[in-house]
Amino acid sequence: MLELKHLSARYDTVSGYVNAVDDVNLTIKRNEIFGIAGESGCGKSTLLKVMYDLIQFPLEIFRGEVSLECRNKDGSITVCHSGEIHKSWWQLISYIPQGAMHVMNPVTRVRNQFFDTVSKYHKRRSKREMEADIVQYLRELELPADVLGAYPHQLSGGMRQRVLIALATFLSPEIVLADEPTTALDVVVQRGILTMLKRTQKRLGNSMVIVSHDMGVHYQITDRLGIMYAGKLIEAGPTMDIFERPSHPYTRMLIAALPRLGDSSQKEGIPGTPPSLRNPPPGCRFAERCPEAAEHCRTAEPLNYQVGKDHGASCHLLDGKVPLSEDEGGQAHG
Ligand code: SF4
């Protein structure tokens, strides 16, 4: 459905390039929810923007490519790349950016935000017909039709996020990208949003990519998961497999830091901070924080090893396992 091959993207800043995404191989399959996890600043939101073809200065792709399969009206498939993908926004690929409050136009009623989006693709439909379709869709998502008359500030944070999901999925895109869809929401609302995302994905039978720093969100909703650290995708595989058999020390530490029901032990954070992406260190980027680091970790970059079915991880501790070829790396890395 969506494939990233050796993708590297950076920000051109006055003090030099910030290499936010470095040599990422990833394949998003049809009819799955793929999660991307990692600390703030690890490149996950940049990766989502690049997938969406939302490439504006100072962001640029400087290596690799993104390809998206586009299904034509006659059922045939063509492939579009970065620079073309934006032509299919909303219809084929849509994006739920971070921060529902700031994304919607504060002086426009929700109804008009829907019209602005839908009218580009349904030019022959009258406003009355479009509104009937929108109301019908909101009902299917169990949202009250009166949200259409509201301004964004009149809706609660959870309702704004639901409206954004409705807007992003109204035209039945084949892939939806969501950036931190539950951030700043309380746990009850968060659960409702996750349920809505999962139901919508099942209903449309499409693909979703969900970026979240919260491993609990990934556990609840994603089918496969990729872990990013300092611009690199360091582990990827089926979500349950990663939670049961995390292979990279960073993934193990992320999972160990999760609170669990009935477990009152003190949770440890991961000491230290990620390296600067202006001038990343050679070797493994996690070496400064890794309790298992050896000398060669600081000089040699680890290969990507197969650690399970469709599950790969990049760490020298896995030397001896089968390294994945570049093509296989694309699959195992997502
Ligand atoms: Fe730790 Fe070395 Fe593995 Fe990096 S390669 S995660 S430093 S053991």
mmCIF file of C-alpha atoms and ligand atoms in Angstrom:
data_model
loop_
_atom_site.group_PDB
_atom_site.id
_atom_site.type_symbol
_atom_site.label_atom_id
_atom_site.label_comp_id
_atom_site.label_asym_id
_atom_site.label_seq_id
_atom_site.Cartn_x
_atom_site.Cartn_y
_atom_site.Cartn_z
ATOM 1 C CA MET A 1 0.000 0.000 0.000
ATOM 2 C CA LEU A 2 2.628 2.520 1.131
ATOM 3 C CA GLU A 3 6.325 1.862 0.902
ATOM 4 C CA LEU A 4 9.332 3.814 2.151
ATOM 5 C CA LYS A 5 12.698 2.783 0.748
ATOM 6 C CA HIS A 6 15.899 4.062 2.348
ATOM 7 C CA LEU A 7 14.080 7.223 3.226
ATOM 8 C CA SER A 8 16.069 10.068 4.775
ATOM 9 C CA ALA A 9 14.571 13.488 5.507
ATOM 10 C CA ARG A 10 16.088 16.535 7.182
ATOM 11 C CA TYR A 11 15.376 20.114 8.240
ATOM 12 C CA ASP A 12 17.490 22.846 6.715
ATOM 13 C CA THR A 13 18.114 25.233 9.643
ATOM 14 C CA VAL A 14 20.407 28.243 10.031
ATOM 15 C CA SER A 15 22.707 26.181 12.207
ATOM 16 C CA GLY A 16 22.872 23.234 9.784
ATOM 17 C CA TYR A 17 20.844 20.186 8.802
ATOM 18 C CA VAL A 18 18.823 18.274 11.383
ATOM 19 C CA ASN A 19 18.645 14.678 10.140
ATOM 20 C CA ALA A 20 15.225 13.793 11.513
ATOM 21 C CA VAL A 21 14.678 10.552 9.563
ATOM 22 C CA ASP A 22 17.604 8.376 8.548
ATOM 23 C CA ASP A 23 17.459 5.474 6.088
ATOM 24 C CA VAL A 24 14.029 4.139 7.007
ATOM 25 C CA ASN A 25 12.598 1.105 5.203
ATOM 26 C CA LEU A 26 8.930 0.502 5.849
ATOM 27 C CA THR A 27 5.974 -1.163 4.162
ATOM 28 C CA ILE A 28 2.433 -0.438 5.314
ATOM 29 C CA LYS A 29 0.126 -3.271 4.279
ATOM 30 C CA ARG A 30 -3.506 -3.086 3.309
ATOM 31 C CA ASN A 31 -6.071 -3.439 6.065
ATOM 32 C CA GLU A 32 -3.766 -3.000 9.064
ATOM 33 C CA ILE A 33 -3.075 -0.483 11.808
ATOM 34 C CA PHE A 34 0.634 0.224 11.972
ATOM 35 C CA GLY A 35 1.992 2.066 15.017
ATOM 36 C CA ILE A 36 5.104 4.203 15.274
ATOM 37 C CA ALA A 37 6.486 4.692 18.787
ATOM 38 C CA GLY A 38 9.433 6.516 20.310
ATOM 39 C CA GLU A 39 10.392 9.505 22.437
ATOM 40 C CA SER A 40 9.688 13.115 21.457
ATOM 41 C CA GLY A 41 12.111 14.283 18.785
ATOM 42 C CA CYS A 42 12.874 10.782 17.462
ATOM 43 C CA GLY A 43 11.497 11.632 13.997
ATOM 44 C CA LYS A 44 8.101 9.914 14.105
ATOM 45 C CA SER A 45 6.013 13.001 13.236
ATOM 46 C CA THR A 46 8.467 13.937 10.473
ATOM 47 C CA LEU A 47 8.125 10.428 9.072
ATOM 48 C CA LEU A 48 4.342 10.862 8.980
ATOM 49 C CA LYS A 49 4.637 14.213 7.177
ATOM 50 C CA VAL A 50 6.901 12.684 4.572
ATOM 51 C CA MET A 51 4.443 9.806 4.052
ATOM 52 C CA TYR A 52 1.699 12.392 3.556
ATOM 53 C CA ASP A 53 3.823 14.389 1.091
ATOM 54 C CA LEU A 54 3.551 17.401 3.378
ATOM 55 C CA ILE A 55 7.015 18.561 2.513
ATOM 56 C CA GLN A 56 7.495 22.264 3.063
ATOM 57 C CA PHE A 57 10.669 24.204 3.762
ATOM 58 C CA PRO A 58 12.671 23.630 5.932
ATOM 59 C CA LEU A 59 11.767 19.925 5.594
ATOM 60 C CA GLU A 60 13.244 18.072 2.622
ATOM 61 C CA ILE A 61 13.755 14.495 1.470
ATOM 62 C CA PHE A 62 17.384 14.042 0.611
ATOM 63 C CA ARG A 63 17.527 10.317 -0.019
ATOM 64 C CA GLY A 64 15.172 7.446 -0.778
ATOM 65 C CA GLU A 65 11.550 7.475 -1.830
ATOM 66 C CA VAL A 66 7.946 7.039 -0.775
ATOM 67 C CA SER A 67 5.510 5.187 -3.016
ATOM 68 C CA LEU A 68 1.786 4.873 -2.610
ATOM 69 C CA GLU A 69 -0.467 2.538 -4.572
ATOM 70 C CA CYS A 70 -3.400 4.379 -6.095
ATOM 71 C CA ARG A 71 -6.418 2.393 -7.186
ATOM 72 C CA ASN A 72 -7.990 3.783 -10.385
ATOM 73 C CA LYS A 73 -11.714 3.876 -11.125
ATOM 74 C CA ASP A 74 -11.334 0.895 -13.468
ATOM 75 C CA GLY A 75 -9.731 -1.149 -10.655
ATOM 76 C CA SER A 76 -6.191 -0.929 -12.031
ATOM 77 C CA ILE A 77 -3.384 0.262 -9.788
ATOM 78 C CA THR A 78 -0.838 2.991 -10.401
ATOM 79 C CA VAL A 79 1.934 4.011 -8.053
ATOM 80 C CA CYS A 80 2.513 7.624 -7.088
ATOM 81 C CA HIS A 81 5.553 9.065 -5.350
ATOM 82 C CA SER A 82 6.473 12.037 -3.197
ATOM 83 C CA GLY A 83 5.565 15.202 -5.068
ATOM 84 C CA GLU A 84 2.451 13.471 -6.496
ATOM 85 C CA ILE A 85 0.852 11.996 -3.369
ATOM 86 C CA HIS A 86 -0.584 15.371 -2.307
ATOM 87 C CA LYS A 87 -2.881 15.247 -5.351
ATOM 88 C CA SER A 88 -4.715 12.380 -3.618
ATOM 89 C CA TRP A 89 -5.118 14.050 -0.202
ATOM 90 C CA TRP A 90 -8.427 13.231 1.522
ATOM 91 C CA GLN A 91 -9.572 10.818 -1.195
ATOM 92 C CA LEU A 92 -6.756 8.292 -1.089
ATOM 93 C CA ILE A 93 -4.676 9.394 1.875
ATOM 94 C CA SER A 94 -5.645 11.608 4.779
ATOM 95 C CA TYR A 95 -3.906 12.995 7.814
ATOM 96 C CA ILE A 96 -5.033 13.771 11.340
ATOM 97 C CA PRO A 97 -2.432 16.227 12.643
ATOM 98 C CA GLN A 98 -1.489 16.655 16.268
ATOM 99 C CA GLY A 99 -3.579 19.095 18.345
ATOM 100 C CA ALA A 100 -7.241 19.063 17.261
ATOM 101 C CA MET A 101 -7.792 22.580 18.638
ATOM 102 C CA HIS A 102 -5.151 24.172 16.449
ATOM 103 C CA VAL A 103 -5.894 22.268 13.278
ATOM 104 C CA MET A 104 -9.473 23.379 12.723
ATOM 105 C CA ASN A 105 -10.217 26.893 11.584
ATOM 106 C CA PRO A 106 -11.407 28.648 14.785
ATOM 107 C CA VAL A 107 -13.750 31.062 12.949
ATOM 108 C CA THR A 108 -15.453 28.471 10.739
ATOM 109 C CA ARG A 109 -18.308 26.234 11.802
ATOM 110 C CA VAL A 110 -17.672 22.486 11.541
ATOM 111 C CA ARG A 111 -20.245 22.275 8.713
ATOM 112 C CA ASN A 112 -18.158 24.578 6.517
ATOM 113 C CA GLN A 113 -14.949 22.702 7.323
ATOM 114 C CA PHE A 114 -16.645 19.588 5.919
ATOM 115 C CA PHE A 115 -17.971 21.494 2.877
ATOM 116 C CA ASP A 116 -14.526 22.926 2.109
ATOM 117 C CA THR A 117 -13.062 19.437 2.032
ATOM 118 C CA VAL A 118 -15.881 17.561 0.342
ATOM 119 C CA SER A 119 -16.792 20.123 -2.321
ATOM 120 C CA LYS A 120 -13.388 19.705 -4.014
ATOM 121 C CA TYR A 121 -14.325 16.127 -4.876
ATOM 122 C CA HIS A 122 -18.099 16.299 -5.226
ATOM 123 C CA LYS A 123 -18.452 19.393 -7.352
ATOM 124 C CA ARG A 124 -21.861 18.401 -8.753
ATOM 125 C CA ARG A 125 -23.517 17.800 -5.388
ATOM 126 C CA SER A 126 -25.600 20.562 -3.878
ATOM 127 C CA LYS A 127 -24.892 21.736 -0.343
ATOM 128 C CA ARG A 128 -28.127 20.125 0.812
ATOM 129 C CA GLU A 129 -27.097 16.758 -0.634
ATOM 130 C CA MET A 130 -23.624 17.052 0.849
ATOM 131 C CA GLU A 131 -25.022 17.913 4.265
ATOM 132 C CA ALA A 132 -27.328 14.881 4.136
ATOM 133 C CA ASP A 133 -24.311 12.657 3.388
ATOM 134 C CA ILE A 134 -22.286 14.248 6.188
ATOM 135 C CA VAL A 135 -25.108 13.849 8.730
ATOM 136 C CA GLN A 136 -25.537 10.225 7.690
ATOM 137 C CA TYR A 137 -21.813 9.604 8.136
ATOM 138 C CA LEU A 138 -21.747 11.300 11.541
ATOM 139 C CA ARG A 139 -24.622 9.039 12.623
ATOM 140 C CA GLU A 140 -22.683 5.976 11.500
ATOM 141 C CA LEU A 141 -19.826 7.147 13.719
ATOM 142 C CA GLU A 142 -22.297 7.806 16.563
ATOM 143 C CA LEU A 143 -21.666 11.555 16.523
ATOM 144 C CA PRO A 144 -24.506 14.067 17.007
ATOM 145 C CA ALA A 145 -25.421 16.005 13.869
ATOM 146 C CA ASP A 146 -25.559 19.283 15.810
ATOM 147 C CA VAL A 147 -21.736 19.412 15.901
ATOM 148 C CA LEU A 148 -22.008 20.754 12.360
ATOM 149 C CA GLY A 149 -23.371 24.057 13.661
ATOM 150 C CA ALA A 150 -20.626 24.489 16.270
ATOM 151 C CA TYR A 151 -17.351 26.388 16.145
ATOM 152 C CA PRO A 152 -14.317 24.303 17.217
ATOM 153 C CA HIS A 153 -13.971 26.123 20.565
ATOM 154 C CA GLN A 154 -17.540 25.116 21.480
ATOM 155 C CA LEU A 155 -16.611 21.418 21.371
ATOM 156 C CA SER A 156 -14.765 19.468 24.057
ATOM 157 C CA GLY A 157 -11.251 18.209 23.236
ATOM 158 C CA GLY A 158 -12.552 14.661 22.731
ATOM 159 C CA MET A 159 -15.401 15.803 20.464
ATOM 160 C CA ARG A 160 -13.024 17.921 18.361
ATOM 161 C CA GLN A 161 -10.800 14.898 17.889
ATOM 162 C CA ARG A 162 -13.818 12.760 16.889
ATOM 163 C CA VAL A 163 -14.897 15.407 14.382
ATOM 164 C CA LEU A 164 -11.381 15.451 12.913
ATOM 165 C CA ILE A 165 -11.449 11.673 12.542
ATOM 166 C CA ALA A 166 -14.850 11.932 10.830
ATOM 167 C CA LEU A 167 -13.504 14.615 8.492
ATOM 168 C CA ALA A 168 -10.368 12.631 7.668
ATOM 169 C CA THR A 169 -12.303 9.444 6.903
ATOM 170 C CA PHE A 170 -15.425 10.865 5.239
ATOM 171 C CA LEU A 171 -14.167 10.252 1.697
ATOM 172 C CA SER A 172 -13.113 6.666 2.585
ATOM 173 C CA PRO A 173 -9.367 7.121 2.005
ATOM 174 C CA GLU A 174 -7.328 3.963 1.635
ATOM 175 C CA ILE A 175 -4.829 5.098 4.230
ATOM 176 C CA VAL A 176 -5.197 7.402 7.236
ATOM 177 C CA LEU A 177 -2.213 8.863 9.093
ATOM 178 C CA ALA A 178 -2.849 10.006 12.677
ATOM 179 C CA ASP A 179 -0.289 11.952 14.715
ATOM 180 C CA GLU A 180 -0.694 11.517 18.493
ATOM 181 C CA PRO A 181 -4.509 11.218 18.232
ATOM 182 C CA THR A 182 -4.990 10.813 21.994
ATOM 183 C CA THR A 183 -2.491 13.291 23.421
ATOM 184 C CA ALA A 184 -3.866 15.661 26.090
ATOM 185 C CA LEU A 185 -7.079 13.648 26.501
ATOM 186 C CA ASP A 186 -8.072 11.931 29.726
ATOM 187 C CA VAL A 187 -8.006 8.131 29.768
ATOM 188 C CA VAL A 188 -11.758 7.659 29.357
ATOM 189 C CA VAL A 189 -11.917 9.948 26.309
ATOM 190 C CA GLN A 190 -8.709 8.380 25.036
ATOM 191 C CA ARG A 191 -10.312 4.963 25.110
ATOM 192 C CA GLY A 192 -13.321 6.287 23.180
ATOM 193 C CA ILE A 193 -11.056 7.773 20.494
ATOM 194 C CA LEU A 194 -9.095 4.534 20.122
ATOM 195 C CA THR A 195 -12.311 2.546 19.822
ATOM 196 C CA MET A 196 -13.561 4.969 17.175
ATOM 197 C CA LEU A 197 -10.316 4.726 15.190
ATOM 198 C CA LYS A 198 -10.344 0.944 15.305
ATOM 199 C CA ARG A 199 -14.015 0.705 14.309
ATOM 200 C CA THR A 200 -13.547 3.167 11.469
ATOM 201 C CA GLN A 201 -10.559 1.235 10.146
ATOM 202 C CA LYS A 202 -12.516 -2.035 10.253
ATOM 203 C CA ARG A 203 -15.501 -0.429 8.570
ATOM 204 C CA LEU A 204 -13.437 1.045 5.731
ATOM 205 C CA GLY A 205 -11.074 -1.953 5.533
ATOM 206 C CA ASN A 206 -8.259 0.517 4.921
ATOM 207 C CA SER A 207 -4.830 1.058 6.508
ATOM 208 C CA MET A 208 -3.939 3.376 9.360
ATOM 209 C CA VAL A 209 -0.621 4.625 10.656
ATOM 210 C CA ILE A 210 -0.737 5.874 14.229
ATOM 211 C CA VAL A 211 2.098 7.823 15.778
ATOM 212 C CA SER A 212 2.137 7.865 19.570
ATOM 213 C CA HIS A 213 4.779 8.084 22.284
ATOM 214 C CA ASP A 214 2.387 6.043 24.466
ATOM 215 C CA MET A 215 3.173 2.315 24.244
ATOM 216 C CA GLY A 216 -0.186 1.580 25.915
ATOM 217 C CA VAL A 217 -1.963 3.075 22.894
ATOM 218 C CA HIS A 218 -0.019 0.795 20.567
ATOM 219 C CA TYR A 219 -0.777 -2.252 22.688
ATOM 220 C CA GLN A 220 -4.491 -1.526 22.477
ATOM 221 C CA ILE A 221 -4.905 -0.676 18.836
ATOM 222 C CA THR A 222 -2.048 -1.536 16.463
ATOM 223 C CA ASP A 223 -1.439 -4.739 14.501
ATOM 224 C CA ARG A 224 2.226 -4.023 13.826
ATOM 225 C CA LEU A 225 4.606 -1.631 15.459
ATOM 226 C CA GLY A 226 7.808 0.226 14.569
ATOM 227 C CA ILE A 227 10.097 1.695 17.238
ATOM 228 C CA MET A 228 12.065 4.808 16.302
ATOM 229 C CA TYR A 229 15.132 6.153 18.038
ATOM 230 C CA ALA A 230 17.107 9.234 16.948
ATOM 231 C CA GLY A 231 15.755 9.150 13.394
ATOM 232 C CA LYS A 232 16.241 5.388 12.896
ATOM 233 C CA LEU A 233 13.681 2.614 12.843
ATOM 234 C CA ILE A 234 15.400 0.254 15.271
ATOM 235 C CA GLU A 235 12.798 -2.502 15.642
ATOM 236 C CA ALA A 236 9.576 -3.437 13.848
ATOM 237 C CA GLY A 237 7.204 -6.377 13.842
ATOM 238 C CA PRO A 238 3.806 -7.633 14.944
ATOM 239 C CA THR A 239 2.758 -5.657 18.029
ATOM 240 C CA MET A 240 2.113 -8.656 20.265
ATOM 241 C CA ASP A 241 5.424 -10.214 19.253
ATOM 242 C CA ILE A 242 7.262 -7.012 20.158
ATOM 243 C CA PHE A 243 5.552 -6.801 23.554
ATOM 244 C CA GLU A 244 6.242 -10.463 24.280
ATOM 245 C CA ARG A 245 9.749 -10.629 22.787
ATOM 246 C CA PRO A 246 11.278 -7.142 22.512
ATOM 247 C CA SER A 247 14.693 -7.580 20.908
ATOM 248 C CA HIS A 248 16.288 -4.147 21.077
ATOM 249 C CA PRO A 249 17.406 -2.875 24.526
ATOM 250 C CA TYR A 250 15.588 0.426 23.928
ATOM 251 C CA THR A 251 12.308 -1.387 23.189
ATOM 252 C CA ARG A 252 12.775 -3.506 26.323
ATOM 253 C CA MET A 253 13.268 -0.358 28.406
ATOM 254 C CA LEU A 254 10.202 1.333 26.886
ATOM 255 C CA ILE A 255 8.052 -1.692 27.720
ATOM 256 C CA ALA A 256 9.538 -2.079 31.213
ATOM 257 C CA ALA A 257 8.613 1.549 31.968
ATOM 258 C CA LEU A 258 4.896 0.865 31.339
ATOM 259 C CA PRO A 259 2.697 0.789 34.458
ATOM 260 C CA ARG A 260 0.806 -2.481 34.958
ATOM 261 C CA LEU A 261 -2.293 -3.261 36.995
ATOM 262 C CA GLY A 262 -1.312 -4.719 40.376
ATOM 263 C CA ASP A 263 2.382 -3.909 39.942
ATOM 264 C CA SER A 264 3.399 -1.355 42.568
ATOM 265 C CA SER A 265 7.140 -1.494 41.830
ATOM 266 C CA GLN A 266 8.976 1.751 41.157
ATOM 267 C CA LYS A 267 9.212 2.375 37.394
ATOM 268 C CA GLU A 268 12.551 3.536 36.041
ATOM 269 C CA GLY A 269 12.787 6.081 33.250
ATOM 270 C CA ILE A 270 15.444 5.694 30.570
ATOM 271 C CA PRO A 271 18.444 7.696 31.792
ATOM 272 C CA GLY A 272 20.124 10.267 29.542
ATOM 273 C CA THR A 273 18.861 11.974 26.397
ATOM 274 C CA PRO A 274 18.916 11.069 22.706
ATOM 275 C CA PRO A 275 21.877 12.336 20.652
ATOM 276 C CA SER A 276 21.721 15.520 18.605
ATOM 277 C CA LEU A 277 20.378 14.890 15.127
ATOM 278 C CA ARG A 278 22.544 17.723 13.787
ATOM 279 C CA ASN A 279 25.612 15.584 14.130
ATOM 280 C CA PRO A 280 24.578 12.063 15.129
ATOM 281 C CA PRO A 281 27.312 9.825 16.567
ATOM 282 C CA PRO A 282 28.797 6.941 14.554
ATOM 283 C CA GLY A 283 27.840 3.400 15.513
ATOM 284 C CA CYS A 284 24.636 2.682 17.420
ATOM 285 C CA ARG A 285 22.803 5.889 18.337
ATOM 286 C CA PHE A 286 21.533 4.347 21.573
ATOM 287 C CA ALA A 287 25.046 3.492 22.818
ATOM 288 C CA GLU A 288 25.321 6.386 25.319
ATOM 289 C CA ARG A 289 22.185 5.222 27.141
ATOM 290 C CA CYS A 290 22.364 1.485 26.607
ATOM 291 C CA PRO A 291 23.211 -0.617 29.677
ATOM 292 C CA GLU A 292 24.481 -3.378 27.371
ATOM 293 C CA ALA A 293 26.715 -1.245 25.135
ATOM 294 C CA ALA A 294 30.129 -2.647 24.170
ATOM 295 C CA GLU A 295 33.064 -0.775 22.663
ATOM 296 C CA HIS A 296 32.259 -1.667 19.054
ATOM 297 C CA CYS A 297 28.688 -0.330 19.510
ATOM 298 C CA ARG A 298 30.203 3.172 19.463
ATOM 299 C CA THR A 299 31.966 2.693 16.146
ATOM 300 C CA ALA A 300 29.983 0.204 14.034
ATOM 301 C CA GLU A 301 26.361 0.650 13.079
ATOM 302 C CA PRO A 302 24.404 -2.562 13.782
ATOM 303 C CA LEU A 303 22.759 -4.502 10.965
ATOM 304 C CA ASN A 304 19.089 -5.308 10.907
ATOM 305 C CA TYR A 305 18.532 -8.901 12.056
ATOM 306 C CA GLN A 306 15.548 -11.164 11.724
ATOM 307 C CA VAL A 307 14.318 -12.050 15.211
ATOM 308 C CA GLY A 308 10.930 -13.539 14.367
ATOM 309 C CA LYS A 309 8.357 -13.790 11.603
ATOM 310 C CA ASP A 310 8.112 -10.342 10.024
ATOM 311 C CA HIS A 311 10.064 -9.025 13.041
ATOM 312 C CA GLY A 312 13.446 -7.296 12.730
ATOM 313 C CA ALA A 313 15.728 -5.343 15.079
ATOM 314 C CA SER A 314 19.053 -3.502 14.762
ATOM 315 C CA CYS A 315 21.445 -4.312 17.614
ATOM 316 C CA HIS A 316 24.915 -5.904 17.855
ATOM 317 C CA LEU A 317 23.606 -8.229 20.581
ATOM 318 C CA LEU A 318 21.768 -10.019 17.796
ATOM 319 C CA ASP A 319 24.998 -10.855 15.900
ATOM 320 C CA GLY A 320 24.634 -14.496 14.956
ATOM 321 C CA LYS A 321 21.025 -14.130 13.842
ATOM 322 C CA VAL A 322 20.319 -13.839 10.137
ATOM 323 C CA PRO A 323 20.876 -10.281 8.888
ATOM 324 C CA LEU A 324 18.079 -9.112 6.650
ATOM 325 C CA SER A 325 18.924 -8.124 3.106
ATOM 326 C CA GLU A 326 17.925 -4.624 2.030
ATOM 327 C CA ASP A 327 14.740 -5.909 0.401
ATOM 328 C CA GLU A 328 13.855 -8.134 3.321
ATOM 329 C CA GLY A 329 14.707 -5.239 5.637
ATOM 330 C CA GLY A 330 11.893 -3.301 3.976
ATOM 331 C CA GLN A 331 9.465 -6.039 4.936
ATOM 332 C CA ALA A 332 10.798 -6.837 8.373
ATOM 333 C CA HIS A 333 10.983 -3.189 9.213
ATOM 334 C CA GLY A 334 7.315 -2.908 8.716
HETATM 335 FE FE1 SF4 B 1 23.040 -1.355 22.999
HETATM 336 FE FE2 SF4 B 1 25.056 -1.989 21.370
HETATM 337 FE FE3 SF4 B 1 22.637 -2.927 20.903
HETATM 338 FE FE4 SF4 B 1 23.157 -0.373 20.530
HETATM 339 S S1 SF4 B 1 24.028 -2.075 19.394
HETATM 340 S S2 SF4 B 1 21.378 -1.204 21.511
HETATM 341 S S3 SF4 B 1 24.569 0.031 22.182
HETATM 342 S S4 SF4 B 1 23.912 -3.378 22.658
#
